[in-house]
XYZ file of C-alpha atoms in Angstrom:
709
model
C -7.390 189.642 -120.652
C -8.783 191.610 -123.151
C -12.923 191.678 -122.973
C -14.858 192.506 -126.816
C -18.316 192.224 -126.970
C -20.025 191.813 -130.210
C -23.446 193.025 -130.865
C -24.233 189.423 -131.629
C -23.715 185.428 -130.628
C -23.023 185.527 -135.032
C -20.866 188.218 -134.666
C -18.985 187.418 -131.843
C -18.375 183.532 -132.787
C -17.154 185.825 -136.146
C -13.986 187.307 -134.368
C -13.472 184.709 -131.728
C -12.000 182.420 -134.780
C -10.748 185.483 -135.892
C -8.484 185.971 -132.869
C -7.968 182.570 -131.710
C -10.715 182.476 -128.968
C -11.396 178.996 -129.788
C -13.163 177.953 -126.195
C -17.068 177.770 -125.509
C -18.126 179.278 -122.617
C -21.518 179.964 -120.589
C -22.380 182.614 -122.185
C -18.308 183.888 -124.349
C -15.378 182.201 -126.117
C -11.923 182.191 -124.099
C -8.306 182.159 -126.241
C -5.377 183.462 -127.423
C -5.960 186.794 -124.007
C -9.177 187.674 -125.857
C -12.870 186.498 -123.914
C -15.263 186.483 -126.519
C -18.609 187.593 -125.651
C -21.858 189.476 -127.360
C -24.669 190.765 -126.697
C -27.696 190.726 -128.872
C -29.389 193.713 -129.815
C -30.309 196.704 -126.625
C -29.534 195.069 -124.266
C -30.626 198.665 -121.692
C -32.711 201.728 -122.619
C -34.164 204.404 -120.701
C -35.721 204.186 -117.798
C -39.651 204.906 -117.840
C -41.464 207.894 -115.795
C -42.547 205.570 -113.183
C -38.917 204.843 -112.240
C -38.508 208.046 -111.105
C -41.958 208.509 -109.394
C -44.672 205.822 -108.796
C -46.556 209.081 -109.295
C -46.101 208.575 -112.323
C -46.669 205.571 -113.798
C -51.034 206.675 -113.740
C -51.720 209.820 -116.792
C -52.450 212.544 -116.526
C -53.132 216.145 -117.726
C -51.580 217.207 -113.947
C -48.814 215.446 -113.897
C -47.375 217.294 -117.996
C -44.597 218.225 -118.571
C -42.488 215.247 -117.688
C -38.986 216.315 -116.996
C -36.016 214.636 -114.801
C -33.364 216.280 -113.875
C -31.571 213.702 -115.048
C -32.047 210.160 -116.848
C -31.514 207.123 -116.143
C -30.946 204.283 -117.929
C -31.849 200.205 -116.609
C -31.540 196.713 -117.712
C -34.437 195.441 -120.321
C -36.596 193.361 -118.489
C -36.150 189.608 -119.779
C -34.549 187.025 -118.623
C -32.080 185.804 -121.784
C -30.474 189.887 -120.986
C -30.301 189.649 -117.311
C -28.467 186.145 -117.391
C -25.883 187.075 -120.703
C -25.784 191.210 -118.850
C -24.317 189.356 -115.730
C -21.791 187.444 -117.746
C -20.409 190.414 -119.571
C -20.697 192.775 -115.764
C -18.605 189.826 -114.370
C -16.243 189.908 -118.140
C -15.593 193.430 -117.103
C -15.135 193.915 -113.407
C -12.111 191.374 -114.027
C -10.356 192.354 -117.782
C -7.799 194.336 -118.792
C -9.366 196.213 -121.341
C -12.215 196.402 -123.240
C -12.836 195.751 -126.903
C -15.448 197.940 -128.182
C -17.221 196.221 -131.065
C -20.347 196.201 -131.724
C -22.130 196.854 -135.013
C -20.106 200.222 -136.542
C -23.029 203.164 -136.790
C -24.961 205.420 -133.775
C -27.565 203.470 -132.843
C -24.534 200.104 -132.529
C -22.203 202.780 -130.634
C -25.158 203.526 -128.274
C -25.966 200.012 -127.148
C -22.540 199.133 -126.429
C -22.354 202.613 -124.438
C -25.222 202.175 -122.626
C -24.223 198.142 -121.273
C -20.460 199.474 -120.099
C -22.112 202.273 -118.106
C -24.811 199.631 -116.769
C -22.362 197.499 -116.333
C -19.838 200.098 -114.231
C -16.746 199.538 -116.025
C -13.319 200.778 -114.596
C -11.431 198.763 -117.757
C -9.386 201.391 -120.649
C -11.391 201.249 -124.337
C -10.706 200.379 -127.011
C -13.099 200.554 -130.196
C -12.459 198.326 -133.458
C -14.727 199.679 -136.605
C -15.014 198.031 -140.186
C -16.880 198.091 -142.849
C -17.513 194.547 -143.042
C -17.207 190.737 -141.316
C -14.865 188.927 -143.983
C -11.863 187.738 -141.975
C -9.583 189.497 -143.820
C -11.447 192.455 -142.517
C -11.629 191.754 -138.961
C -8.201 190.719 -138.639
C -7.119 194.343 -139.715
C -9.353 196.460 -137.405
C -7.338 194.618 -134.861
C -4.980 195.856 -135.767
C -5.473 199.733 -136.108
C -7.964 199.774 -133.151
C -9.353 203.218 -132.431
C -9.958 205.282 -129.118
C -13.205 205.199 -127.915
C -12.617 208.457 -126.729
C -12.615 209.003 -130.797
C -16.043 208.026 -130.969
C -17.523 210.363 -127.928
C -19.301 213.176 -130.052
C -20.921 209.466 -131.777
C -22.606 208.445 -128.076
C -23.488 212.569 -127.380
C -25.784 212.302 -130.832
C -27.296 208.715 -130.445
C -27.674 209.961 -126.142
C -29.038 213.059 -127.115
C -31.231 211.235 -130.071
C -33.160 208.682 -127.585
C -33.770 211.197 -124.804
C -35.419 213.797 -127.318
C -37.510 210.878 -128.160
C -38.527 210.266 -124.786
C -39.281 213.404 -123.783
C -41.472 214.121 -126.857
C -43.008 210.831 -127.368
C -43.527 210.816 -123.801
C -45.195 213.547 -122.773
C -46.926 213.996 -125.926
C -48.196 210.734 -126.544
C -49.337 211.457 -122.588
C -50.554 214.749 -123.605
C -52.404 214.017 -126.265
C -53.953 210.492 -125.383
C -55.802 212.159 -122.429
C -56.968 215.205 -123.371
C -58.773 213.593 -126.944
C -58.432 210.012 -127.376
C -62.066 207.777 -126.166
C -62.527 204.899 -125.230
C -58.641 203.416 -124.186
C -57.262 204.885 -127.499
C -53.600 205.670 -127.038
C -52.927 208.408 -129.438
C -49.014 208.297 -129.955
C -46.437 211.061 -130.982
C -43.102 210.967 -131.560
C -40.647 213.569 -133.272
C -40.340 211.419 -136.728
C -43.305 209.536 -137.469
C -46.150 213.057 -136.525
C -43.880 214.951 -139.641
C -44.392 211.135 -141.925
C -48.042 210.153 -141.701
C -48.219 214.922 -141.777
C -47.257 213.856 -145.310
C -49.153 211.574 -145.499
C -52.092 213.154 -144.287
C -51.040 216.012 -146.762
C -51.236 213.349 -150.298
C -54.374 211.993 -149.243
C -55.859 215.243 -148.661
C -54.086 216.731 -152.248
C -55.924 213.726 -153.448
C -59.075 213.795 -152.428
C -59.750 217.126 -153.116
C -58.988 217.075 -156.597
C -61.506 217.320 -158.777
C -60.951 215.838 -162.934
C -60.963 217.684 -165.603
C -61.336 217.095 -168.758
C -58.111 219.349 -171.817
C -58.022 218.390 -175.365
C -54.670 218.655 -177.285
C -54.224 219.564 -180.613
C -51.785 217.014 -182.185
C -50.738 215.690 -186.226
C -48.800 213.004 -188.061
C -46.175 213.719 -190.701
C -44.501 211.698 -191.518
C -45.366 208.644 -189.260
C -43.612 210.900 -186.659
C -46.934 212.616 -184.283
C -46.366 215.739 -183.136
C -48.496 217.827 -180.207
C -48.879 221.521 -180.285
C -46.675 223.374 -178.598
C -50.317 225.932 -176.675
C -51.513 225.358 -173.331
C -54.177 222.814 -173.140
C -57.459 224.047 -173.801
C -59.773 223.482 -171.762
C -62.726 224.265 -174.251
C -64.213 221.622 -177.407
C -65.876 224.636 -178.840
C -61.721 225.431 -179.079
C -60.592 222.943 -179.701
C -62.445 222.226 -182.995
C -62.318 225.625 -183.971
C -58.066 224.648 -183.853
C -58.740 221.882 -185.879
C -60.514 222.879 -189.252
C -57.900 225.366 -188.609
C -54.408 222.407 -188.726
C -56.794 220.799 -191.677
C -56.696 224.515 -194.210
C -52.779 224.777 -193.466
C -49.407 222.564 -194.746
C -47.440 221.424 -192.474
C -43.974 222.795 -192.361
C -41.086 222.223 -190.838
C -39.309 225.017 -188.755
C -35.972 223.389 -186.579
C -34.688 219.866 -186.351
C -32.050 219.281 -184.419
C -29.943 216.098 -182.985
C -27.657 216.185 -179.945
C -24.879 214.047 -178.896
C -25.208 213.327 -175.342
C -25.046 210.759 -172.315
C -26.257 209.581 -169.193
C -24.857 209.127 -166.387
C -24.486 206.111 -164.500
C -26.503 204.810 -161.439
C -24.728 205.720 -158.177
C -24.076 202.761 -155.602
C -26.283 202.644 -153.186
C -27.406 203.992 -149.514
C -29.955 201.791 -148.052
C -32.739 204.052 -148.520
C -31.795 203.971 -152.504
C -31.445 199.817 -151.594
C -35.659 200.486 -149.788
C -36.841 202.371 -152.726
C -35.332 199.989 -155.960
C -36.196 197.224 -154.028
C -40.137 198.337 -152.607
C -40.201 199.156 -156.717
C -38.503 196.007 -158.285
C -40.301 193.736 -155.711
C -42.477 195.396 -153.839
C -40.543 194.160 -149.641
C -41.651 196.337 -147.849
C -38.602 199.109 -146.129
C -38.516 196.757 -142.847
C -37.983 193.643 -145.740
C -35.105 195.263 -147.677
C -33.104 196.383 -144.061
C -33.305 192.393 -142.565
C -31.797 190.305 -145.630
C -29.433 193.066 -146.341
C -28.432 192.764 -142.787
C -28.531 189.235 -143.184
C -26.471 189.563 -146.444
C -23.687 191.562 -143.764
C -23.637 189.054 -141.619
C -22.359 186.368 -144.321
C -19.823 188.596 -144.895
C -21.684 189.095 -149.181
C -21.898 192.946 -148.519
C -19.985 195.430 -146.556
C -22.185 197.836 -143.613
C -25.696 198.702 -144.901
C -26.943 201.065 -142.586
C -25.022 203.879 -144.524
C -26.266 206.988 -146.108
C -23.470 208.117 -148.682
C -23.178 206.093 -151.882
C -19.539 206.935 -152.527
C -16.780 204.885 -152.260
C -13.378 206.281 -149.758
C -10.699 206.824 -152.459
C -8.001 204.403 -150.599
C -10.612 201.242 -152.108
C -9.799 201.963 -155.456
C -7.165 199.683 -155.071
C -9.207 196.907 -154.174
C -12.015 197.076 -157.148
C -10.678 194.969 -159.109
C -10.235 192.486 -157.130
C -13.423 192.388 -155.509
C -14.799 192.928 -158.700
C -12.845 189.200 -160.116
C -14.335 188.160 -157.138
C -17.866 187.585 -158.162
C -17.906 185.225 -160.079
C -22.020 184.764 -160.863
C -21.358 187.855 -162.800
C -18.253 187.261 -164.707
C -19.184 187.306 -168.198
C -20.708 191.486 -167.227
C -16.938 192.060 -165.144
C -15.227 191.155 -168.549
C -14.881 193.376 -170.118
C -13.713 195.904 -167.194
C -11.392 193.707 -166.585
C -9.654 194.546 -169.802
C -8.451 197.820 -168.459
C -7.393 200.056 -165.270
C -10.323 200.664 -163.468
C -10.937 204.469 -163.499
C -11.483 206.469 -160.738
C -13.493 208.279 -161.005
C -15.132 212.241 -159.164
C -19.195 209.999 -158.736
C -17.887 207.195 -157.737
C -14.981 207.918 -155.008
C -14.823 210.670 -152.955
C -12.880 210.890 -149.682
C -15.450 213.864 -148.485
C -18.836 212.410 -149.550
C -17.663 209.036 -147.228
C -17.664 210.016 -143.074
C -18.186 206.493 -141.161
C -18.649 204.445 -143.580
C -18.295 203.821 -147.138
C -21.320 202.984 -149.611
C -22.791 199.111 -149.737
C -20.967 197.032 -151.823
C -20.267 192.981 -152.665
C -17.314 191.939 -150.505
C -16.371 189.575 -153.050
C -16.982 186.241 -151.595
C -18.855 183.966 -153.089
C -22.641 183.766 -152.443
C -24.462 180.180 -152.150
C -27.308 179.254 -150.180
C -29.404 182.096 -150.659
C -32.835 182.318 -150.544
C -34.670 184.082 -153.320
C -34.525 187.502 -151.191
C -31.807 187.571 -150.141
C -30.889 186.616 -153.645
C -32.555 189.591 -155.145
C -31.428 191.529 -152.844
C -27.332 191.060 -153.588
C -28.177 190.563 -156.877
C -29.540 194.269 -156.592
C -25.804 195.309 -154.684
C -23.744 193.839 -157.257
C -25.425 194.637 -160.233
C -25.654 198.376 -158.750
C -21.516 198.274 -157.875
C -20.239 196.793 -161.907
C -22.911 198.778 -163.665
C -20.622 202.034 -161.453
C -17.572 200.566 -163.342
C -19.315 200.447 -166.875
C -18.750 203.452 -170.288
C -22.383 206.466 -169.506
C -24.648 204.826 -171.975
C -24.413 207.561 -174.921
C -28.186 208.949 -176.838
C -28.695 211.118 -179.444
C -31.893 213.390 -178.456
C -33.563 215.181 -181.327
C -35.491 217.749 -181.047
C -38.309 218.601 -184.162
C -40.394 221.623 -184.445
C -43.147 221.923 -187.292
C -45.778 224.615 -187.429
C -49.411 224.552 -189.590
C -50.137 227.736 -190.495
C -49.465 229.353 -187.148
C -49.842 226.912 -184.823
C -46.323 225.692 -183.695
C -46.025 221.646 -182.993
C -43.143 219.407 -181.485
C -42.381 216.083 -181.915
C -39.169 214.731 -179.584
C -37.257 211.363 -179.489
C -34.421 209.593 -178.094
C -31.915 206.442 -179.443
C -29.107 204.982 -177.763
C -26.247 204.848 -179.515
C -24.411 202.726 -176.994
C -25.849 201.509 -174.553
C -22.728 201.551 -172.005
C -24.090 200.353 -168.756
C -26.674 199.519 -169.312
C -25.432 196.232 -170.714
C -25.596 194.867 -166.674
C -29.220 195.782 -167.326
C -30.370 194.253 -170.341
C -32.845 191.276 -169.463
C -34.360 193.296 -166.432
C -37.090 196.063 -166.019
C -36.097 199.162 -168.434
C -33.702 201.003 -165.789
C -32.184 201.212 -162.322
C -32.769 205.615 -162.534
C -35.162 207.351 -161.277
C -36.820 209.558 -163.335
C -36.111 207.787 -166.517
C -39.434 206.285 -168.672
C -39.797 203.074 -169.624
C -37.899 201.946 -172.735
C -41.389 201.408 -175.308
C -41.954 204.547 -173.923
C -38.837 207.209 -174.033
C -37.088 205.262 -177.257
C -38.139 206.509 -179.571
C -36.480 207.384 -182.881
C -37.403 209.957 -185.423
C -36.524 210.533 -189.208
C -34.139 213.402 -190.546
C -36.414 216.272 -191.309
C -34.838 218.817 -193.599
C -35.444 222.353 -192.623
C -38.921 224.328 -194.341
C -39.994 220.731 -196.070
C -44.227 220.878 -195.997
C -46.708 218.609 -197.210
C -49.243 217.126 -195.674
C -50.463 215.261 -192.835
C -52.901 214.300 -190.425
C -54.149 216.112 -188.041
C -55.897 215.878 -184.646
C -57.869 216.437 -181.952
C -57.101 214.402 -178.422
C -59.031 214.399 -175.166
C -56.953 213.656 -171.457
C -57.797 213.605 -168.333
C -55.834 216.177 -165.225
C -54.392 213.626 -162.519
C -54.864 213.626 -159.420
C -51.195 214.003 -157.076
C -50.525 209.284 -156.694
C -50.641 208.830 -153.165
C -47.591 207.572 -151.526
C -45.844 204.554 -151.774
C -43.279 202.791 -149.862
C -39.964 204.253 -152.541
C -41.563 207.043 -152.340
C -42.024 208.431 -149.181
C -38.696 207.056 -148.038
C -37.547 209.180 -150.599
C -39.771 212.393 -148.564
C -38.456 211.228 -145.112
C -34.832 211.134 -146.703
C -35.510 214.754 -148.274
C -38.007 216.596 -145.512
C -40.717 216.559 -147.888
C -39.436 217.458 -151.254
C -39.576 215.854 -154.062
C -35.822 215.625 -155.158
C -34.838 213.768 -158.466
C -31.768 214.794 -159.063
C -29.152 212.777 -157.418
C -26.890 215.627 -156.459
C -29.489 217.328 -155.313
C -31.277 214.672 -152.400
C -27.108 214.606 -151.205
C -26.684 217.840 -150.422
C -30.541 217.308 -148.359
C -29.325 214.296 -146.597
C -28.455 216.885 -144.163
C -31.699 217.546 -142.651
C -33.710 214.473 -143.702
C -36.594 213.266 -141.074
C -35.223 210.035 -139.311
C -32.237 208.353 -140.142
C -31.961 205.190 -142.914
C -31.025 202.537 -140.014
C -34.854 204.297 -138.612
C -37.198 205.171 -141.625
C -38.461 201.491 -142.010
C -39.120 200.798 -138.296
C -41.292 204.067 -137.992
C -43.715 203.010 -141.195
C -43.121 199.683 -139.908
C -44.723 201.630 -136.851
C -47.365 203.603 -137.907
C -48.566 200.636 -139.300
C -48.431 199.003 -136.586
C -50.896 201.766 -134.430
C -52.865 202.387 -137.534
C -52.814 205.150 -138.784
C -51.941 204.185 -142.588
C -52.835 200.820 -143.887
C -51.816 199.875 -147.501
C -53.212 198.788 -150.232
C -51.081 197.198 -152.982
C -48.653 199.369 -153.568
C -50.084 202.673 -152.031
C -50.293 203.900 -148.189
C -53.044 205.688 -147.230
C -53.948 207.406 -143.636
C -56.860 206.074 -142.177
C -59.408 208.430 -140.623
C -57.750 207.752 -136.604
C -53.828 209.163 -138.433
C -56.096 211.775 -140.721
C -57.590 213.049 -136.716
C -54.575 212.814 -134.913
C -52.706 215.198 -137.973
C -55.885 217.559 -138.054
C -56.309 218.108 -134.029
C -51.955 219.123 -134.161
C -51.658 222.869 -134.380
C -48.395 222.803 -133.390
C -46.643 223.031 -136.352
C -43.084 222.082 -135.401
C -44.568 218.454 -133.922
C -45.800 217.693 -137.891
C -43.499 219.965 -140.152
C -40.961 217.892 -141.932
C -37.985 220.855 -142.246
C -38.622 221.621 -138.946
C -37.742 217.339 -138.198
C -34.714 217.657 -140.868
C -33.677 220.486 -139.102
C -33.454 218.860 -135.095
C -31.951 216.049 -137.700
C -29.545 217.852 -139.130
C -27.607 219.634 -134.758
C -28.666 215.707 -134.007
C -25.334 214.925 -137.294
C -23.350 218.410 -135.522
C -23.832 216.491 -133.222
C -21.762 213.791 -133.947
C -18.839 216.054 -135.601
C -18.997 217.619 -132.389
C -20.392 221.262 -133.808
C -22.776 220.794 -131.317
C -24.323 220.145 -127.713
C -25.553 218.369 -126.093
C -27.528 220.326 -123.783
C -28.454 222.497 -126.300
C -30.376 219.949 -128.676
C -31.435 219.237 -124.671
C -33.209 222.168 -123.483
C -34.806 222.621 -126.665
C -37.032 220.177 -126.832
C -37.935 220.395 -123.620
C -38.679 224.350 -123.930
C -40.851 222.992 -126.875
C -42.523 219.854 -124.535
C -43.490 222.984 -122.038
C -45.274 225.198 -124.778
C -46.477 222.394 -126.422
C -48.315 220.957 -123.656
C -49.851 225.010 -122.603
C -50.633 225.357 -125.480
C -52.906 221.953 -125.904
C -54.630 221.202 -122.940
C -56.038 224.883 -123.824
C -57.035 223.807 -127.405
C -60.941 222.661 -127.775
C -60.876 219.255 -130.552
C -62.312 216.036 -131.790
C -62.835 212.793 -130.016
C -60.176 209.972 -131.763
C -61.169 206.719 -131.796
C -58.462 203.713 -133.216
C -59.972 202.909 -136.954
C -61.499 199.111 -136.095
C -59.792 196.606 -138.324
C -61.919 195.474 -141.563
C -63.213 192.537 -141.102
C -61.655 189.602 -143.142
C -63.526 189.729 -146.650
C -66.202 185.876 -146.621
C -64.194 183.462 -148.881
C -65.438 182.549 -152.342
C -66.918 179.232 -152.315
C -65.635 176.737 -155.321
C -67.908 176.011 -158.134
C -66.981 171.751 -159.010
C -64.990 172.389 -161.799
C -66.416 169.766 -164.508
C -63.056 166.969 -165.570
C -60.862 168.044 -168.388
C -58.748 166.007 -169.912
C -55.710 166.516 -168.964
C -53.293 169.008 -171.204
C -49.437 168.412 -172.048
C -47.630 169.898 -170.088
C -45.785 172.508 -170.779
C -42.141 172.580 -172.060
C -39.547 175.926 -173.068
C -37.021 173.813 -174.012
C -39.176 172.253 -177.144
C -39.111 176.222 -178.245
C -36.303 176.949 -181.288
C -34.389 180.169 -179.939
C -35.981 183.654 -181.408
C -33.216 184.967 -182.335
C -31.412 183.048 -183.749
C -33.632 180.800 -184.989
C -31.040 177.411 -184.988
C -30.931 175.579 -182.209
C -33.333 174.648 -179.982
C -33.230 176.366 -176.328
C -31.973 174.744 -173.162
C -32.782 175.955 -169.539
C -29.786 176.949 -167.186
C -29.533 177.685 -163.466
C -30.755 180.673 -163.234
C -32.357 181.456 -167.288
C -33.449 179.511 -170.361
C -31.133 180.336 -173.196
C -29.387 179.360 -176.345
C -28.228 175.898 -176.802
C -24.969 177.728 -178.321
C -25.388 181.328 -175.643
C -21.565 181.732 -176.728
C -22.379 183.357 -179.984
C -25.788 183.666 -180.209
C -26.674 185.656 -176.558
C -30.456 184.583 -175.894
C -31.993 183.849 -172.858
C -34.346 184.118 -170.579
C -34.442 184.281 -166.770
C -36.954 182.223 -165.131
C -38.282 185.191 -163.140
C -38.380 189.537 -164.854
C -39.873 191.577 -163.208
C -40.259 190.309 -159.907
C -42.435 186.952 -160.770
C -41.485 183.918 -161.165
C -41.838 182.545 -164.826
C -44.659 179.924 -164.878
C -43.682 176.793 -167.702
C -46.309 178.228 -169.551
C -45.402 181.478 -169.034
C -41.833 181.708 -170.581
C -43.020 178.751 -173.523
C -45.781 181.184 -174.730
C -42.819 183.590 -174.252
C -40.261 181.788 -176.595
C -42.675 180.435 -179.200
C -45.330 183.158 -179.107
C -43.673 186.156 -178.113
C -45.542 187.151 -175.515
C -47.137 185.702 -172.429
C -51.329 185.784 -171.261
C -51.437 189.147 -169.107
C -49.453 188.823 -166.060
C -50.912 190.728 -162.299
C -48.078 192.896 -160.760
C -45.633 193.360 -162.447
C -42.785 195.480 -160.647
C -42.234 198.227 -163.321
C -40.501 201.569 -162.337
C -44.142 202.984 -162.592
C -44.916 200.290 -159.583
C -47.468 197.530 -160.396
C -48.563 197.203 -163.310
C -50.998 194.579 -164.652
C -49.679 192.957 -168.608
C -47.769 190.406 -171.161
C -43.839 190.642 -171.042
C -42.891 190.389 -174.764
C -40.169 190.281 -176.941
C -39.102 193.282 -178.474
C -37.337 193.774 -181.590
C -34.308 193.743 -179.423
C -35.446 189.845 -178.315
C -35.661 191.225 -174.704
C -38.330 191.207 -172.115
C -40.741 194.209 -172.296
C -43.799 194.600 -171.204
C -47.118 196.170 -172.541
C -49.337 196.952 -170.676
C -51.800 197.715 -173.781
């Protein structure tokens, strides 16, 4: 009998169905020569200090450092875990072969290996390694099972990570708590959480120390185009006024007119971090929420394995792409142009050198049914990004016009989309999914043709502005900072290079952020993240740069990745951390810092008493279908499954989705948009720059945009 161990009961059920193990037993399925059982996440954990010595149960500075000669594991104290483990243990003792069907990643490998170790497995072990849970993927996976030894390095890295976190967490937390905490406060220190907190604190200090300064710019309008003086910002108003007087004495002259055609490359496929960033920007979802939704979609067989850090696909997937696209029937209209010719084998999508254990997150082609709104949104992000990757590039025209007034040089720039290409996929969505892009209403500015040497009257003016502080972190920008060890990187190629040195792993970053919230080191105000006084005091108390440096923590992460490849020894990593812990304890014991208390919970805001409303005559309910299509002005508006659109949609193409910019629109808002061309003000609109208050309006192309002024 062969025993298969999955990481969840639902996955075990899917595997059992494919293998023909259809008889349900207590804690497993059986049939066709297989027994399929399961864990439900972590069954085992590293032993705690008191498991090695009763003396270590009590927190004392004199006992530090706590460094066991050998690390051991134990079963988690939980009745359900203990019962299911006994089932696994019994099956393993009687089987001819074990097939590890755990989640195909470092954490999944560690979970299963510890269970096998605790159960004293002596049978040979095979590894099922698959990127999706579809029947085809499971069947193909069982036809090409791997030898478990192929993943020994992955297990070593997972084990080293756990031991490293234990060594630093147990010792440093006790050290700082006993040395600096007041009352019953516990000061938690972690290999990843502390440098993450340090980044937030550093940003907050920059914001707190920032002093806004006024500045003035010289601008002028020539032929209805606004030009800005190409000089440093003016910091003395009298100088700006002198400049304005000078401009009024001279005509405007065009010195250069340059128009260049260019391309905007397609957005990359999603890795987990990029998906979490996009979901936070568009819908305000936390990293933890997004991970939960995408994991659920994976278990429903709708997307591939999500805990990945690559944006590429392996080259052997290329022949399957057309089939996956064909199966995405909800997006048939968008996909039709792609299927008219062979799918291109783009280097920006397919690259075996950029794919390790898994490829980027893509749909499986399974039809999505009965999804709740949050999962539907995440699925839509993945599906559209997958479709957009194979569309033509967006062709643009960039115009640069230079001029001068006397000796003062001026500049104006414009951008025009010539062929939307992949932006068609997002035609009714927020302007673009690419980071760093300006919103369409600001970025797209068509300039008229100017002749070099032409000159004429102009309208100069002084523009007064104020310098702005650095922006606080949101979960989106914090995730990016963790991915690049605190470096500000917009270029996607450079981000790929830095991923090996990022803080934490894609699958753990969400939990790190949640841990900082839970321990009251950080708090959220709207979408922005701020450190509490406790968090600031903790970082100020830590003098050891190793503990709070994103770059150095990133270097440790790189060593763990090298360990996965067999290029770095586990014992070396453990010894480095041990030496660091010993040095840290020596330094901190001699340190004198202020005591720290945990930030108290904020008292709930008192409820406002509602005034008794005077009875009003009932209003006529809003009805978007009472409108005529604003685009063709010839047909009525009809309600569909996800949008209101022109009754002659096939020819006209006009539609407005029920949900836009993270908001489900009311009938009144939809009616206003259709009849008046804009809504009233709406709070919390999810734009690429963050949440904003504004109106939704139809632009000249009848696309919905956000107006904030």
